[in-house]
Amino acid sequence: MALEERPDAKLDRAVIFLGPPGSGKGTQAKELAKAYGIPHLSTGDMLREHVSKGTTLGLQAKPIMERGELVPDSLVLKMVAERIERPDCSHGFMFDGFPRTVTQAKYLGELLKQHGFHQPLVLHLVIGSSVLMRRLTGRRTCKVGGEIYNIYERPPKVEGICDNDGGELFQRPDDREDVIRERLHAYEKQTSPLVQYYRRLGFLHDIDADKSFEEVKQRMFESLAGIGGVR
Ligand code: AP5
């Protein structure tokens, strides 16, 4: 039976999805988290929620996100530390978009130790930058359930409407070409050093992300099974 169909699959781990904007972190993290029954923790989604609620953190983060820059480590670390305290994280979690700097990665290493977790498994989505602009400008997301579509590669059955819950689809404000360029620049400068950081520690698994949705997912399941996290 395929791993994703196994209701007893367990993963007492932190899994990190590392890759540039548009590489498919959110798409795959949602599916894998569902399959393993552990939370999908997207720092981008958490920050967008703060922005939409107008919290103090949201007000600080909004202009930074609109420019496509990274929100300061201090703000993100506090938010993450609070989130993984919740009981639903006791059997592991999947980080999408975190860590994004070496400072964040070191802090996460300490947090995992404190919570009694093994070191993380890092799924590194490898993809050339030429496909990312098309993926990001074509992305549409459901306002209700957060399902991710693509008008070119994975369109909904009815334009503008989510197949799952009928929710309205929207385009993220940071998916404008000028902001995407800034986000890709921030990735190269501040986040890509994490590839070497985690590779040296032996935690990194390269995944070719320029394949079909299904092929990428299957390769990720194989990597997770390979560490013996599934029992
Ligand atoms: P965040 O929300 O994390 O955005 P991101 O890293 O830029 O990544 P994306 O969500 O854009 O892309 P993705 O890789 O998830 O791709 P997806 O699966 O959607 O962060 C937003 C902002 O928040 C940041 O700029 C920053 O300001 C702030 N922030 C967040 N975390 C932070 C942190 N830790 N520290 C500091 N600041 C932080 O896919 C993209 C599209 O491609 C979709 O349309 C999808 O359908 C399509 N697609 C996916 N897979 C495939 C495939 N195999 N084939 C064809 N199309 C595909």
PDB file of C-alpha atoms and ligand atoms in Angstrom:
ATOM      1  CA  MET A   1       0.000   0.000   0.000  1.00  0.00           C
ATOM      2  CA  ALA A   2       1.323   3.477  -0.801  1.00  0.00           C
ATOM      3  CA  LEU A   3       2.602   5.326   2.260  1.00  0.00           C
ATOM      4  CA  GLU A   4       0.134   8.136   1.813  1.00  0.00           C
ATOM      5  CA  GLU A   5      -2.715   5.630   2.132  1.00  0.00           C
ATOM      6  CA  ARG A   6      -1.459   4.191   5.411  1.00  0.00           C
ATOM      7  CA  PRO A   7      -3.601   5.476   8.237  1.00  0.00           C
ATOM      8  CA  ASP A   8      -1.051   4.247  10.820  1.00  0.00           C
ATOM      9  CA  ALA A   9       1.895   6.208   9.387  1.00  0.00           C
ATOM     10  CA  LYS A  10       3.580   8.177  12.213  1.00  0.00           C
ATOM     11  CA  LEU A  11       6.356  10.702  12.111  1.00  0.00           C
ATOM     12  CA  ASP A  12       7.761  11.928  15.418  1.00  0.00           C
ATOM     13  CA  ARG A  13       9.841  14.532  13.654  1.00  0.00           C
ATOM     14  CA  ALA A  14      10.169  18.098  12.589  1.00  0.00           C
ATOM     15  CA  VAL A  15      10.272  18.274   8.814  1.00  0.00           C
ATOM     16  CA  ILE A  16      11.459  21.422   7.083  1.00  0.00           C
ATOM     17  CA  PHE A  17      10.507  22.336   3.510  1.00  0.00           C
ATOM     18  CA  LEU A  18      13.335  24.476   2.183  1.00  0.00           C
ATOM     19  CA  GLY A  19      13.193  26.071  -1.244  1.00  0.00           C
ATOM     20  CA  PRO A  20      12.692  29.338  -3.104  1.00  0.00           C
ATOM     21  CA  PRO A  21       9.332  31.083  -3.450  1.00  0.00           C
ATOM     22  CA  GLY A  22       7.166  29.049  -5.828  1.00  0.00           C
ATOM     23  CA  SER A  23       9.128  25.804  -5.495  1.00  0.00           C
ATOM     24  CA  GLY A  24       6.035  24.025  -4.108  1.00  0.00           C
ATOM     25  CA  LYS A  25       6.681  24.063  -0.334  1.00  0.00           C
ATOM     26  CA  GLY A  26       3.104  24.932   0.615  1.00  0.00           C
ATOM     27  CA  THR A  27       1.506  22.590  -1.928  1.00  0.00           C
ATOM     28  CA  GLN A  28       3.499  19.573  -0.767  1.00  0.00           C
ATOM     29  CA  ALA A  29       3.646  20.401   2.959  1.00  0.00           C
ATOM     30  CA  LYS A  30      -0.164  20.513   3.133  1.00  0.00           C
ATOM     31  CA  GLU A  31      -0.464  17.050   1.565  1.00  0.00           C
ATOM     32  CA  LEU A  32       2.264  15.395   3.607  1.00  0.00           C
ATOM     33  CA  ALA A  33       1.098  16.920   6.888  1.00  0.00           C
ATOM     34  CA  LYS A  34      -2.391  15.589   6.204  1.00  0.00           C
ATOM     35  CA  ALA A  35      -1.033  12.126   5.407  1.00  0.00           C
ATOM     36  CA  TYR A  36       0.951  11.970   8.665  1.00  0.00           C
ATOM     37  CA  GLY A  37      -1.686  13.699  10.780  1.00  0.00           C
ATOM     38  CA  ILE A  38       0.645  16.406  12.048  1.00  0.00           C
ATOM     39  CA  PRO A  39       0.328  20.187  11.708  1.00  0.00           C
ATOM     40  CA  HIS A  40       1.493  22.140   8.684  1.00  0.00           C
ATOM     41  CA  LEU A  41       3.142  25.250  10.080  1.00  0.00           C
ATOM     42  CA  SER A  42       3.580  27.936   7.451  1.00  0.00           C
ATOM     43  CA  THR A  43       5.170  31.068   8.863  1.00  0.00           C
ATOM     44  CA  GLY A  44       3.908  32.948   5.776  1.00  0.00           C
ATOM     45  CA  ASP A  45       0.301  31.893   6.556  1.00  0.00           C
ATOM     46  CA  MET A  46       0.734  32.757  10.247  1.00  0.00           C
ATOM     47  CA  LEU A  47       2.062  36.200   9.372  1.00  0.00           C
ATOM     48  CA  ARG A  48      -0.712  36.795   6.811  1.00  0.00           C
ATOM     49  CA  GLU A  49      -3.260  35.936   9.517  1.00  0.00           C
ATOM     50  CA  HIS A  50      -1.681  38.493  11.849  1.00  0.00           C
ATOM     51  CA  VAL A  51      -1.824  41.056   9.037  1.00  0.00           C
ATOM     52  CA  SER A  52      -5.495  40.367   8.306  1.00  0.00           C
ATOM     53  CA  LYS A  53      -6.389  40.604  12.012  1.00  0.00           C
ATOM     54  CA  GLY A  54      -4.392  43.808  12.413  1.00  0.00           C
ATOM     55  CA  THR A  55      -2.427  42.557  15.437  1.00  0.00           C
ATOM     56  CA  THR A  56       0.696  44.397  16.611  1.00  0.00           C
ATOM     57  CA  LEU A  57       2.847  41.795  14.887  1.00  0.00           C
ATOM     58  CA  GLY A  58       0.707  42.062  11.748  1.00  0.00           C
ATOM     59  CA  LEU A  59       1.115  45.831  11.632  1.00  0.00           C
ATOM     60  CA  GLN A  60       4.888  45.463  11.905  1.00  0.00           C
ATOM     61  CA  ALA A  61       5.082  42.690   9.309  1.00  0.00           C
ATOM     62  CA  LYS A  62       2.710  44.111   6.669  1.00  0.00           C
ATOM     63  CA  PRO A  63       4.966  46.707   4.982  1.00  0.00           C
ATOM     64  CA  ILE A  64       7.934  44.321   5.084  1.00  0.00           C
ATOM     65  CA  MET A  65       5.968  41.511   3.407  1.00  0.00           C
ATOM     66  CA  GLU A  66       4.599  43.944   0.827  1.00  0.00           C
ATOM     67  CA  ARG A  67       8.160  44.771  -0.166  1.00  0.00           C
ATOM     68  CA  GLY A  68       9.084  41.068  -0.379  1.00  0.00           C
ATOM     69  CA  GLU A  69      11.677  41.273   2.392  1.00  0.00           C
ATOM     70  CA  LEU A  70      12.074  38.969   5.380  1.00  0.00           C
ATOM     71  CA  VAL A  71      10.365  39.842   8.641  1.00  0.00           C
ATOM     72  CA  PRO A  72      12.981  40.281  11.444  1.00  0.00           C
ATOM     73  CA  ASP A  73      14.093  37.070  13.159  1.00  0.00           C
ATOM     74  CA  SER A  74      13.032  38.306  16.603  1.00  0.00           C
ATOM     75  CA  LEU A  75       9.353  38.576  15.550  1.00  0.00           C
ATOM     76  CA  VAL A  76       9.253  35.260  13.715  1.00  0.00           C
ATOM     77  CA  LEU A  77      11.049  33.260  16.429  1.00  0.00           C
ATOM     78  CA  LYS A  78       8.635  34.298  19.155  1.00  0.00           C
ATOM     79  CA  MET A  79       5.658  33.373  16.959  1.00  0.00           C
ATOM     80  CA  VAL A  80       7.126  29.937  16.143  1.00  0.00           C
ATOM     81  CA  ALA A  81       8.129  29.162  19.736  1.00  0.00           C
ATOM     82  CA  GLU A  82       4.561  29.863  20.888  1.00  0.00           C
ATOM     83  CA  ARG A  83       3.063  27.742  18.112  1.00  0.00           C
ATOM     84  CA  ILE A  84       5.047  24.595  18.800  1.00  0.00           C
ATOM     85  CA  GLU A  85       4.081  24.714  22.474  1.00  0.00           C
ATOM     86  CA  ARG A  86       0.566  23.652  21.463  1.00  0.00           C
ATOM     87  CA  PRO A  87      -0.413  20.017  22.087  1.00  0.00           C
ATOM     88  CA  ASP A  88      -1.052  19.245  18.399  1.00  0.00           C
ATOM     89  CA  CYS A  89       2.715  19.537  17.842  1.00  0.00           C
ATOM     90  CA  SER A  90       3.661  16.769  20.257  1.00  0.00           C
ATOM     91  CA  HIS A  91       4.132  14.190  17.454  1.00  0.00           C
ATOM     92  CA  GLY A  92       6.003  16.425  15.052  1.00  0.00           C
ATOM     93  CA  PHE A  93       5.191  19.140  12.537  1.00  0.00           C
ATOM     94  CA  MET A  94       6.034  20.312   9.058  1.00  0.00           C
ATOM     95  CA  PHE A  95       7.609  23.731   8.654  1.00  0.00           C
ATOM     96  CA  ASP A  96       6.950  25.544   5.410  1.00  0.00           C
ATOM     97  CA  GLY A  97       8.933  28.766   5.076  1.00  0.00           C
ATOM     98  CA  PHE A  98      10.825  28.390   8.348  1.00  0.00           C
ATOM     99  CA  PRO A  99      13.705  28.605   9.103  1.00  0.00           C
ATOM    100  CA  ARG A 100      14.809  31.208   6.598  1.00  0.00           C
ATOM    101  CA  THR A 101      18.065  32.454   8.086  1.00  0.00           C
ATOM    102  CA  VAL A 102      20.951  30.730   9.844  1.00  0.00           C
ATOM    103  CA  THR A 103      19.907  32.496  13.071  1.00  0.00           C
ATOM    104  CA  GLN A 104      16.428  30.973  12.765  1.00  0.00           C
ATOM    105  CA  ALA A 105      17.917  27.524  12.059  1.00  0.00           C
ATOM    106  CA  LYS A 106      20.153  27.633  15.140  1.00  0.00           C
ATOM    107  CA  TYR A 107      17.273  28.743  17.303  1.00  0.00           C
ATOM    108  CA  LEU A 108      15.091  25.963  15.936  1.00  0.00           C
ATOM    109  CA  GLY A 109      17.799  23.409  16.734  1.00  0.00           C
ATOM    110  CA  GLU A 110      17.694  24.518  20.392  1.00  0.00           C
ATOM    111  CA  LEU A 111      13.890  24.522  20.492  1.00  0.00           C
ATOM    112  CA  LEU A 112      13.752  20.975  19.125  1.00  0.00           C
ATOM    113  CA  LYS A 113      16.223  19.799  21.755  1.00  0.00           C
ATOM    114  CA  GLN A 114      14.163  21.431  24.506  1.00  0.00           C
ATOM    115  CA  HIS A 115      11.042  19.643  23.245  1.00  0.00           C
ATOM    116  CA  GLY A 116      12.805  16.289  23.006  1.00  0.00           C
ATOM    117  CA  PHE A 117      12.755  15.971  19.218  1.00  0.00           C
ATOM    118  CA  HIS A 118      15.463  14.454  17.017  1.00  0.00           C
ATOM    119  CA  GLN A 119      17.216  16.783  14.645  1.00  0.00           C
ATOM    120  CA  PRO A 120      15.001  17.845  11.738  1.00  0.00           C
ATOM    121  CA  LEU A 121      14.715  16.303   8.318  1.00  0.00           C
ATOM    122  CA  VAL A 122      15.103  18.932   5.615  1.00  0.00           C
ATOM    123  CA  LEU A 123      13.430  18.431   2.243  1.00  0.00           C
ATOM    124  CA  HIS A 124      15.265  20.756  -0.127  1.00  0.00           C
ATOM    125  CA  LEU A 125      13.219  21.595  -3.216  1.00  0.00           C
ATOM    126  CA  VAL A 126      15.686  22.052  -6.053  1.00  0.00           C
ATOM    127  CA  ILE A 127      14.413  24.076  -9.001  1.00  0.00           C
ATOM    128  CA  GLY A 128      15.742  26.574 -11.551  1.00  0.00           C
ATOM    129  CA  SER A 129      14.612  30.180 -11.161  1.00  0.00           C
ATOM    130  CA  SER A 130      13.188  30.411 -14.713  1.00  0.00           C
ATOM    131  CA  VAL A 131       9.987  28.478 -13.821  1.00  0.00           C
ATOM    132  CA  LEU A 132       9.263  30.290 -10.564  1.00  0.00           C
ATOM    133  CA  MET A 133       7.860  33.545 -11.981  1.00  0.00           C
ATOM    134  CA  ARG A 134       5.200  31.692 -14.003  1.00  0.00           C
ATOM    135  CA  ARG A 135       4.273  29.497 -11.040  1.00  0.00           C
ATOM    136  CA  LEU A 136       3.892  32.473  -8.708  1.00  0.00           C
ATOM    137  CA  THR A 137       2.007  34.806 -11.043  1.00  0.00           C
ATOM    138  CA  GLY A 138      -0.339  31.888 -11.842  1.00  0.00           C
ATOM    139  CA  ARG A 139      -1.008  30.954  -8.207  1.00  0.00           C
ATOM    140  CA  ARG A 140      -4.492  31.351  -6.762  1.00  0.00           C
ATOM    141  CA  THR A 141      -5.397  30.424  -3.169  1.00  0.00           C
ATOM    142  CA  CYS A 142      -8.740  29.634  -1.562  1.00  0.00           C
ATOM    143  CA  LYS A 143      -9.900  32.260   0.957  1.00  0.00           C
ATOM    144  CA  VAL A 144     -11.671  29.596   3.016  1.00  0.00           C
ATOM    145  CA  GLY A 145      -9.499  26.470   3.214  1.00  0.00           C
ATOM    146  CA  GLY A 146      -6.194  27.733   1.790  1.00  0.00           C
ATOM    147  CA  GLU A 147      -6.107  25.196  -1.085  1.00  0.00           C
ATOM    148  CA  ILE A 148      -3.465  26.209  -3.633  1.00  0.00           C
ATOM    149  CA  TYR A 149      -4.197  26.268  -7.386  1.00  0.00           C
ATOM    150  CA  ASN A 150      -2.381  27.397 -10.478  1.00  0.00           C
ATOM    151  CA  ILE A 151      -4.212  28.853 -13.457  1.00  0.00           C
ATOM    152  CA  TYR A 152      -1.686  27.238 -15.830  1.00  0.00           C
ATOM    153  CA  GLU A 153      -0.792  23.939 -14.159  1.00  0.00           C
ATOM    154  CA  ARG A 154      -3.554  23.103 -11.703  1.00  0.00           C
ATOM    155  CA  PRO A 155      -6.666  25.153 -12.449  1.00  0.00           C
ATOM    156  CA  PRO A 156      -9.878  24.811 -10.473  1.00  0.00           C
ATOM    157  CA  LYS A 157     -12.855  23.203 -12.265  1.00  0.00           C
ATOM    158  CA  VAL A 158     -14.700  26.540 -12.188  1.00  0.00           C
ATOM    159  CA  GLU A 159     -12.619  29.686 -12.627  1.00  0.00           C
ATOM    160  CA  GLY A 160     -12.127  31.596  -9.361  1.00  0.00           C
ATOM    161  CA  ILE A 161     -13.874  28.973  -7.181  1.00  0.00           C
ATOM    162  CA  CYS A 162     -12.290  26.332  -4.945  1.00  0.00           C
ATOM    163  CA  ASP A 163     -13.158  22.729  -5.913  1.00  0.00           C
ATOM    164  CA  ASN A 164     -13.156  21.619  -2.258  1.00  0.00           C
ATOM    165  CA  ASP A 165     -15.327  24.147  -0.447  1.00  0.00           C
ATOM    166  CA  GLY A 166     -16.616  26.629  -3.044  1.00  0.00           C
ATOM    167  CA  GLY A 167     -14.462  29.384  -1.498  1.00  0.00           C
ATOM    168  CA  GLU A 168     -13.380  32.370  -3.559  1.00  0.00           C
ATOM    169  CA  LEU A 169      -9.841  32.187  -4.954  1.00  0.00           C
ATOM    170  CA  PHE A 170      -7.538  35.166  -4.544  1.00  0.00           C
ATOM    171  CA  GLN A 171      -4.104  36.227  -5.741  1.00  0.00           C
ATOM    172  CA  ARG A 172      -1.567  37.008  -3.005  1.00  0.00           C
ATOM    173  CA  PRO A 173      -0.541  40.678  -3.035  1.00  0.00           C
ATOM    174  CA  ASP A 174       3.148  39.666  -2.974  1.00  0.00           C
ATOM    175  CA  ASP A 175       2.717  37.643  -6.188  1.00  0.00           C
ATOM    176  CA  ARG A 176       3.329  40.765  -8.304  1.00  0.00           C
ATOM    177  CA  GLU A 177       6.379  40.533 -10.568  1.00  0.00           C
ATOM    178  CA  ASP A 178       8.362  43.315  -8.851  1.00  0.00           C
ATOM    179  CA  VAL A 179       7.738  41.835  -5.374  1.00  0.00           C
ATOM    180  CA  ILE A 180       8.507  38.299  -6.605  1.00  0.00           C
ATOM    181  CA  ARG A 181      11.900  39.520  -7.828  1.00  0.00           C
ATOM    182  CA  GLU A 182      12.611  40.943  -4.367  1.00  0.00           C
ATOM    183  CA  ARG A 183      11.520  37.687  -2.676  1.00  0.00           C
ATOM    184  CA  LEU A 184      13.803  35.659  -4.939  1.00  0.00           C
ATOM    185  CA  HIS A 185      16.651  38.024  -4.090  1.00  0.00           C
ATOM    186  CA  ALA A 186      15.949  37.657  -0.350  1.00  0.00           C
ATOM    187  CA  TYR A 187      15.988  33.873  -0.774  1.00  0.00           C
ATOM    188  CA  GLU A 188      19.359  33.889  -2.533  1.00  0.00           C
ATOM    189  CA  LYS A 189      20.936  36.236  -0.037  1.00  0.00           C
ATOM    190  CA  GLN A 190      19.476  35.184   3.313  1.00  0.00           C
ATOM    191  CA  THR A 191      17.947  31.709   2.964  1.00  0.00           C
ATOM    192  CA  SER A 192      20.072  29.770   0.463  1.00  0.00           C
ATOM    193  CA  PRO A 193      23.021  29.582   2.945  1.00  0.00           C
ATOM    194  CA  LEU A 194      20.805  27.140   4.863  1.00  0.00           C
ATOM    195  CA  VAL A 195      21.350  24.567   2.122  1.00  0.00           C
ATOM    196  CA  GLN A 196      25.028  24.315   3.036  1.00  0.00           C
ATOM    197  CA  TYR A 197      24.266  24.618   6.737  1.00  0.00           C
ATOM    198  CA  TYR A 198      21.930  21.617   6.756  1.00  0.00           C
ATOM    199  CA  ARG A 199      23.946  19.656   4.210  1.00  0.00           C
ATOM    200  CA  ARG A 200      27.006  19.831   6.464  1.00  0.00           C
ATOM    201  CA  LEU A 201      24.921  18.563   9.355  1.00  0.00           C
ATOM    202  CA  GLY A 202      23.720  15.661   7.162  1.00  0.00           C
ATOM    203  CA  PHE A 203      20.012  16.549   7.465  1.00  0.00           C
ATOM    204  CA  LEU A 204      19.367  17.555   3.853  1.00  0.00           C
ATOM    205  CA  HIS A 205      17.489  15.551   1.214  1.00  0.00           C
ATOM    206  CA  ASP A 206      17.491  17.039  -2.284  1.00  0.00           C
ATOM    207  CA  ILE A 207      14.198  16.748  -4.140  1.00  0.00           C
ATOM    208  CA  ASP A 208      13.870  17.640  -7.819  1.00  0.00           C
ATOM    209  CA  ALA A 209      10.927  20.058  -7.619  1.00  0.00           C
ATOM    210  CA  ASP A 210      10.680  20.597 -11.381  1.00  0.00           C
ATOM    211  CA  LYS A 211       8.575  17.469 -11.810  1.00  0.00           C
ATOM    212  CA  SER A 212       4.831  16.825 -11.689  1.00  0.00           C
ATOM    213  CA  PHE A 213       2.960  17.325  -8.386  1.00  0.00           C
ATOM    214  CA  GLU A 214       2.649  13.554  -7.979  1.00  0.00           C
ATOM    215  CA  GLU A 215       6.302  12.782  -8.708  1.00  0.00           C
ATOM    216  CA  VAL A 216       7.502  15.392  -6.211  1.00  0.00           C
ATOM    217  CA  LYS A 217       5.139  14.076  -3.559  1.00  0.00           C
ATOM    218  CA  GLN A 218       6.210  10.478  -4.102  1.00  0.00           C
ATOM    219  CA  ARG A 219       9.888  11.394  -3.829  1.00  0.00           C
ATOM    220  CA  MET A 220       9.165  13.171  -0.536  1.00  0.00           C
ATOM    221  CA  PHE A 221       7.354  10.171   0.901  1.00  0.00           C
ATOM    222  CA  GLU A 222      10.346   8.031  -0.039  1.00  0.00           C
ATOM    223  CA  SER A 223      12.736  10.401   1.751  1.00  0.00           C
ATOM    224  CA  LEU A 224      10.593  10.363   4.874  1.00  0.00           C
ATOM    225  CA  ALA A 225      10.304   6.591   4.829  1.00  0.00           C
ATOM    226  CA  GLY A 226      14.089   6.376   4.382  1.00  0.00           C
ATOM    227  CA  ILE A 227      14.792   7.976   7.761  1.00  0.00           C
ATOM    228  CA  GLY A 228      12.706   5.376   9.530  1.00  0.00           C
ATOM    229  CA  GLY A 229      10.237   7.998  10.710  1.00  0.00           C
ATOM    230  CA  VAL A 230       7.317   5.898   9.542  1.00  0.00           C
ATOM    231  CA  ARG A 231       6.437   3.051  11.826  1.00  0.00           C
TER     232      ARG A 231
HETATM  233  P1  AP5 B   1       5.758  32.553   2.323  1.00  0.00           P
HETATM  234  O1  AP5 B   1       4.304  32.536   2.411  1.00  0.00           O
HETATM  235  O2  AP5 B   1       6.548  31.516   3.048  1.00  0.00           O
HETATM  236  O3  AP5 B   1       6.155  32.573   0.800  1.00  0.00           O
HETATM  237  P2  AP5 B   1       7.414  31.986  -0.018  1.00  0.00           P
HETATM  238  O4  AP5 B   1       8.513  31.355   0.715  1.00  0.00           O
HETATM  239  O5  AP5 B   1       7.781  33.126  -0.878  1.00  0.00           O
HETATM  240  O6  AP5 B   1       6.845  30.756  -0.708  1.00  0.00           O
HETATM  241  P3  AP5 B   1       5.549  30.662  -1.490  1.00  0.00           P
HETATM  242  O7  AP5 B   1       4.400  30.426  -0.570  1.00  0.00           O
HETATM  243  O8  AP5 B   1       5.404  31.842  -2.422  1.00  0.00           O
HETATM  244  O9  AP5 B   1       5.844  29.404  -2.433  1.00  0.00           O
HETATM  245  P4  AP5 B   1       5.762  27.847  -2.173  1.00  0.00           P
HETATM  246  O10 AP5 B   1       7.106  27.278  -2.303  1.00  0.00           O
HETATM  247  O11 AP5 B   1       4.980  27.541  -0.939  1.00  0.00           O
HETATM  248  O12 AP5 B   1       4.939  27.424  -3.466  1.00  0.00           O
HETATM  249  P5  AP5 B   1       3.436  26.865  -3.643  1.00  0.00           P
HETATM  250  O13 AP5 B   1       3.336  25.484  -3.110  1.00  0.00           O
HETATM  251  O14 AP5 B   1       2.431  27.869  -3.181  1.00  0.00           O
HETATM  252  O15 AP5 B   1       6.338  33.962   2.842  1.00  0.00           O
HETATM  253  C1  AP5 B   1       5.730  35.185   2.455  1.00  0.00           C
HETATM  254  C2  AP5 B   1       6.432  36.334   3.179  1.00  0.00           C
HETATM  255  O16 AP5 B   1       6.270  36.177   4.605  1.00  0.00           O
HETATM  256  C3  AP5 B   1       7.941  36.417   2.982  1.00  0.00           C
HETATM  257  O17 AP5 B   1       8.277  37.125   1.805  1.00  0.00           O
HETATM  258  C4  AP5 B   1       8.387  37.134   4.260  1.00  0.00           C
HETATM  259  O18 AP5 B   1       8.149  38.492   4.181  1.00  0.00           O
HETATM  260  C5  AP5 B   1       7.458  36.558   5.323  1.00  0.00           C
HETATM  261  N1  AP5 B   1       8.005  35.351   5.987  1.00  0.00           N
HETATM  262  C6  AP5 B   1       7.466  34.104   5.984  1.00  0.00           C
HETATM  263  N2  AP5 B   1       8.202  33.257   6.728  1.00  0.00           N
HETATM  264  C7  AP5 B   1       9.237  33.993   7.233  1.00  0.00           C
HETATM  265  C8  AP5 B   1      10.350  33.672   8.055  1.00  0.00           C
HETATM  266  N3  AP5 B   1      10.548  32.409   8.515  1.00  0.00           N
HETATM  267  N4  AP5 B   1      11.226  34.664   8.353  1.00  0.00           N
HETATM  268  C9  AP5 B   1      11.042  35.918   7.908  1.00  0.00           C
HETATM  269  N5  AP5 B   1      10.000  36.304   7.106  1.00  0.00           N
HETATM  270  C10 AP5 B   1       9.105  35.333   6.770  1.00  0.00           C
HETATM  271  O19 AP5 B   1       3.399  26.771  -5.238  1.00  0.00           O
HETATM  272  C11 AP5 B   1       3.483  27.939  -6.043  1.00  0.00           C
HETATM  273  C12 AP5 B   1       2.640  27.722  -7.313  1.00  0.00           C
HETATM  274  O20 AP5 B   1       3.251  26.680  -8.085  1.00  0.00           O
HETATM  275  C13 AP5 B   1       1.202  27.273  -7.034  1.00  0.00           C
HETATM  276  O21 AP5 B   1       0.335  27.880  -7.940  1.00  0.00           O
HETATM  277  C14 AP5 B   1       1.251  25.744  -7.252  1.00  0.00           C
HETATM  278  O22 AP5 B   1       0.006  25.228  -7.696  1.00  0.00           O
HETATM  279  C15 AP5 B   1       2.338  25.615  -8.321  1.00  0.00           C
HETATM  280  N6  AP5 B   1       3.083  24.354  -8.210  1.00  0.00           N
HETATM  281  C16 AP5 B   1       3.527  23.749  -7.063  1.00  0.00           C
HETATM  282  N7  AP5 B   1       4.137  22.582  -7.347  1.00  0.00           N
HETATM  283  C17 AP5 B   1       4.101  22.471  -8.705  1.00  0.00           C
HETATM  284  C18 AP5 B   1       4.590  21.464  -9.604  1.00  0.00           C
HETATM  285  N8  AP5 B   1       5.227  20.353  -9.180  1.00  0.00           N
HETATM  286  N9  AP5 B   1       4.396  21.658 -10.939  1.00  0.00           N
HETATM  287  C19 AP5 B   1       3.745  22.776 -11.393  1.00  0.00           C
HETATM  288  N10 AP5 B   1       3.262  23.745 -10.579  1.00  0.00           N
HETATM  289  C20 AP5 B   1       3.444  23.597  -9.260  1.00  0.00           C
END
